[in-house]
Short mmCIF file of C-alpha atoms in Angstrom, two decimals:
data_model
loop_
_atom_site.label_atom_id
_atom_site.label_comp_id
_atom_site.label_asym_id
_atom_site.label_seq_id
_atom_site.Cartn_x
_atom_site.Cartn_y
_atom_site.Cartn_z
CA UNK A 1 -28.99 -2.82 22.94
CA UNK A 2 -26.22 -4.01 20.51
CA UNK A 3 -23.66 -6.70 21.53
CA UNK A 4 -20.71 -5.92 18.49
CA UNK A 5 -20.18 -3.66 15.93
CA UNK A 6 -23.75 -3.32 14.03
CA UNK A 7 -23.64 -2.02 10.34
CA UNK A 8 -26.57 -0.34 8.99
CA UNK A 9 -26.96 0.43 5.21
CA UNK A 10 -29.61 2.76 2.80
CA UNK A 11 -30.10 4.40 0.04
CA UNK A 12 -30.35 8.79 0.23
CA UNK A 13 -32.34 10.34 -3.10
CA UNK A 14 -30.52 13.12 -4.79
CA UNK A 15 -33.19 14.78 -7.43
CA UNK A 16 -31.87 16.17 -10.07
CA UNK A 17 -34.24 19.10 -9.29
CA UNK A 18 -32.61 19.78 -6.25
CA UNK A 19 -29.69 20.35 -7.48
CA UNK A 20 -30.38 22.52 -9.99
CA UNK A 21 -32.18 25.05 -7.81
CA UNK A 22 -28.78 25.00 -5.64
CA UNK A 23 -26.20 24.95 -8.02
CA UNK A 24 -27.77 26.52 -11.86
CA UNK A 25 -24.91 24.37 -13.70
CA UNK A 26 -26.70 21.06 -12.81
CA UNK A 27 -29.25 22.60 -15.25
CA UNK A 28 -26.15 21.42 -18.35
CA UNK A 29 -25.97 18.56 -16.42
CA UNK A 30 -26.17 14.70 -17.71
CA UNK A 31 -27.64 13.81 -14.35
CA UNK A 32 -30.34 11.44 -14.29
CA UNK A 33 -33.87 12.70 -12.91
CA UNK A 34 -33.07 10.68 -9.77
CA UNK A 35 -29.51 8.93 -8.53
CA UNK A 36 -29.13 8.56 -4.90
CA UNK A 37 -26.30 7.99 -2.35
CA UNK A 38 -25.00 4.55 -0.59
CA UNK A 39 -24.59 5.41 3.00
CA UNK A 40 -23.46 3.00 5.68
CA UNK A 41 -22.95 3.62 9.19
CA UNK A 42 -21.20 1.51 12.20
CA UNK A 43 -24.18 1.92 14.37
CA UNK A 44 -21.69 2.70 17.90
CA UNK A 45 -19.63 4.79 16.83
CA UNK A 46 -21.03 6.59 14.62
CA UNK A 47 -18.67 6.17 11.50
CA UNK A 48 -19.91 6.55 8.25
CA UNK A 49 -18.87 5.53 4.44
CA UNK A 50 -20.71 6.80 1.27
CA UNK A 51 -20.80 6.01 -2.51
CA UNK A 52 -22.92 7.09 -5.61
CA UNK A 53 -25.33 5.05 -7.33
CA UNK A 54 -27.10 6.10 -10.63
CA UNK A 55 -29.47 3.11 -10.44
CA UNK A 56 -31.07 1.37 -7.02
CA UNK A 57 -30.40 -2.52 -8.65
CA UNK A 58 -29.12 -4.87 -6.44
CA UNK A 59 -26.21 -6.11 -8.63
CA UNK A 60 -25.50 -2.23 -8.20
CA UNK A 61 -25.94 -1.31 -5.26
CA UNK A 62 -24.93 -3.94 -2.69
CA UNK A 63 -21.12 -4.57 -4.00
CA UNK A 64 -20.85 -0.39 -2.73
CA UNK A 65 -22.28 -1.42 0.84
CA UNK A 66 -19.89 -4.11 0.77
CA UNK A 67 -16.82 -1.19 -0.47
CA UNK A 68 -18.18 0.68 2.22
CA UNK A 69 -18.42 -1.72 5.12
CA UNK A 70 -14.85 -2.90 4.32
CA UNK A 71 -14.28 0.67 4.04
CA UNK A 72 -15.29 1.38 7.71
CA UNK A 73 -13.87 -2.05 9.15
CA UNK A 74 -10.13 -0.91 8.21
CA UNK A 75 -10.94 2.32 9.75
CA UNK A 76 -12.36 0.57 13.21
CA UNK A 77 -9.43 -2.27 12.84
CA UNK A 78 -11.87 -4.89 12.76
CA UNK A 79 -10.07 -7.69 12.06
CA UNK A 80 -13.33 -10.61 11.58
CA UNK A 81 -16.35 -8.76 10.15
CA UNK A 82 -18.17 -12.09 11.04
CA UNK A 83 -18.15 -10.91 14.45
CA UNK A 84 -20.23 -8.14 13.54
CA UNK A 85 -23.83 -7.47 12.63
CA UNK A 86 -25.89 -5.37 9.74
CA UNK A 87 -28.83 -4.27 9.95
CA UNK A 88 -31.56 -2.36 7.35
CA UNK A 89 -34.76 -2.06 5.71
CA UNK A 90 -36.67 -4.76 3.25
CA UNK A 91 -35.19 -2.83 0.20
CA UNK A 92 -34.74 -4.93 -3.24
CA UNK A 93 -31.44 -2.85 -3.56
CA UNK A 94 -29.69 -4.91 -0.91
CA UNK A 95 -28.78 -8.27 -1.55
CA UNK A 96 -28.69 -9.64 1.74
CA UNK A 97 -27.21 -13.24 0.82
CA UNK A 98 -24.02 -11.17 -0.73
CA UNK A 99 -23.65 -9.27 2.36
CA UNK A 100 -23.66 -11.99 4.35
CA UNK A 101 -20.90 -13.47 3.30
CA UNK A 102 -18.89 -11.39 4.88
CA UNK A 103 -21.17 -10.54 7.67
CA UNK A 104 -21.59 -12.57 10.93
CA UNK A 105 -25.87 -11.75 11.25
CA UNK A 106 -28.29 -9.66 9.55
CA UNK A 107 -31.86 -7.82 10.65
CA UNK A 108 -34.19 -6.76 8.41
CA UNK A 109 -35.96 -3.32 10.49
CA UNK A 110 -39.03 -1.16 9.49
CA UNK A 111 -36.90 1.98 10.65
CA UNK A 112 -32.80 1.73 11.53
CA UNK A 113 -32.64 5.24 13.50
CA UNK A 114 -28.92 5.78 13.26
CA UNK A 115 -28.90 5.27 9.29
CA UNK A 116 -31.62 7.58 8.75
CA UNK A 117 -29.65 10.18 11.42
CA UNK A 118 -26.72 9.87 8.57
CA UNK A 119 -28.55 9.79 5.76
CA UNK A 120 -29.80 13.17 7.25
CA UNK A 121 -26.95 14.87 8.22
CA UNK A 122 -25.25 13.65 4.64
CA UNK A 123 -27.75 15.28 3.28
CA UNK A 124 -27.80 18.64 4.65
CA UNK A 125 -23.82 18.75 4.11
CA UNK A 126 -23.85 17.59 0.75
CA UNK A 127 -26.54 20.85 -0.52
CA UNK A 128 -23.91 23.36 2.02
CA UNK A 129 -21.23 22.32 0.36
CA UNK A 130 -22.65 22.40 -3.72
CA UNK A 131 -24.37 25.84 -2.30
CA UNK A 132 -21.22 27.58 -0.97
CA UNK A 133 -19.34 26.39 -4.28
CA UNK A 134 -16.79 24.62 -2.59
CA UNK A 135 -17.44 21.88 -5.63
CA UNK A 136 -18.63 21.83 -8.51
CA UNK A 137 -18.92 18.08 -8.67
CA UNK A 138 -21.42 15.60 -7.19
CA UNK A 139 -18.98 12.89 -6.02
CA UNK A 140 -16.68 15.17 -4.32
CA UNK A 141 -19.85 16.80 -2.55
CA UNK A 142 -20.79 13.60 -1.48
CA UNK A 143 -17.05 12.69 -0.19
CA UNK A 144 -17.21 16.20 1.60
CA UNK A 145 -20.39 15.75 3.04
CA UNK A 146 -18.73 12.27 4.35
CA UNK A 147 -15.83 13.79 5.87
CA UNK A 148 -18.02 16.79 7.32
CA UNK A 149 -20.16 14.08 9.29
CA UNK A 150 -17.51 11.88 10.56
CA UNK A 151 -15.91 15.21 11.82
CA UNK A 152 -19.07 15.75 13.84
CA UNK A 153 -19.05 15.84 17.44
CA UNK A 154 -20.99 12.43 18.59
CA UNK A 155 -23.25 13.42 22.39
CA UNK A 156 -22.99 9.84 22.87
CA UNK A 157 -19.36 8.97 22.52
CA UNK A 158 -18.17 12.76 23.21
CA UNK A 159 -15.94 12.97 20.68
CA UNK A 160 -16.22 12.72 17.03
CA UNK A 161 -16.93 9.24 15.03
CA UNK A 162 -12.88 9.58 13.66
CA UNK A 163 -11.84 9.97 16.95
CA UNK A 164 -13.78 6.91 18.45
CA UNK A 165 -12.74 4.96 15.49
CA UNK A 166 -8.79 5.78 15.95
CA UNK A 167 -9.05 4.37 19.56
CA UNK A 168 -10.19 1.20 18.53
CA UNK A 169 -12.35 0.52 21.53
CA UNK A 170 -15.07 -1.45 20.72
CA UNK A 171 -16.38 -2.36 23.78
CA UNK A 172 -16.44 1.14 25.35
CA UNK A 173 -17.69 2.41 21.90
CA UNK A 174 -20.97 0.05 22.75
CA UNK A 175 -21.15 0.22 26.05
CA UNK A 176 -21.58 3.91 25.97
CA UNK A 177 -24.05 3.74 22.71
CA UNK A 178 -26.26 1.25 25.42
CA UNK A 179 -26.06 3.38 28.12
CA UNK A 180 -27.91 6.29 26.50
CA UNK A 181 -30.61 4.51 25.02
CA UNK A 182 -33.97 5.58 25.76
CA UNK A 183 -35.77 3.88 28.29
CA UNK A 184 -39.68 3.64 29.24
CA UNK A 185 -40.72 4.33 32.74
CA UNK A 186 -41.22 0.96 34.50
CA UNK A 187 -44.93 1.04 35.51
CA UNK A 188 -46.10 4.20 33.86
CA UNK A 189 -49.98 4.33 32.96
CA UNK A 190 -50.60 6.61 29.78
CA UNK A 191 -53.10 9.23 31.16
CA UNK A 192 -56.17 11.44 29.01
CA UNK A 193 -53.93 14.43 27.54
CA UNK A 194 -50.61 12.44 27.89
CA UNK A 195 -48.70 12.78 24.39
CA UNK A 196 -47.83 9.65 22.86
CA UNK A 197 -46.63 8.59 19.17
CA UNK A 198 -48.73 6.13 16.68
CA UNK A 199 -46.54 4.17 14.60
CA UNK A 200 -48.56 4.07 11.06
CA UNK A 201 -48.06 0.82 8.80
#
């Protein structure tokens, strides 16, 4: 369970391959072989924030998650981001020290679920939108693809991540996100033929 307003942050790879084969233009291109997309998402609510990065450097990279964050705390009306958390993976991209200077704590995970939820749905937007031609341009599909997922209805909050964030209800915003985590039956013995998942390091 989270206690505040939890950040998570990655990186999404946009090929240059990928695009090509969905929009022929990108073919004329100056689009490096691989670039990728900054996404950061307020873990409760669901709000998101993205950017475009042509290289993953640190000195690159994290001043956009710190855009971004900023970014999302206007939006929420958080008014002390020390009062919040971050959270992501061991990535060099990140520097973590930067971040938290304006963030309260940070956790380093093996796998942040809501970010790669995001980095999912961003990506599944972004190639509908350069495929039905409503742009032309990468940054704009991103920016679409932004607005498209914060325009998504969230199960959990029942209502989309602009609408929780207009509210400014933090505490409901969390105490709903708790309330639907999964939990393990208390007591439960795995049994021969029972379906489980392995975790693979």
């Amino acid at each position: 369970p989270i206690r505040q307003y939890t950040f998570e942050f990655d990186l999404v790879f946009v090929r240059r391959n990928d695009l090509e084969s969905t929009q022929a233009r990108f073919k004329k291109s100056d689009i490096k072989k691989e670039t990728y997309i900054v996404t950061v998402c307020e873990k409760s609510t669901g709000l998101c924030a993205t950017d475009y990065t042509t290289t993953k450097l640190a000195k690159d990279v994290t001043p956009k998650v710190i855009k971004a964050i900023k970014k999302l705390a206007q939006k929420l009306g958080i008014k002390d981001l020390k009062k919040c958390a971050s959270a992501s993976d061991s990535g060099g991209e990140f520097n973590i020290k930067e971040i938290l200077k304006i963030i309260g704590t940070h956790k380093t995970e093996k796998l942040a679920p809501a970010i790669e939820q995001k980095n999912r749905m961003i990506q599944r937007h972004l190639f509908g939108v350069l495929r039905s031609r409503k742009t032309t341009n990468l940054r704009e599909a991103i920016q679409m693809s932004e607005d498209l997922v914060n325009n998504t209805y969230n199960r959990i909050q029942k209502k989309t991540p602009n609408e929780s964030a207009s509210q400014d209800e933090e505490k409901t915003a969390i105490q709903n996100y708790n309330k639907e985590r999964k939990k393990g039956e208390k007591g439960r013995q795995v049994q021969v033929g029972d379906f489980v998942r392995i975790t693979v390091t």
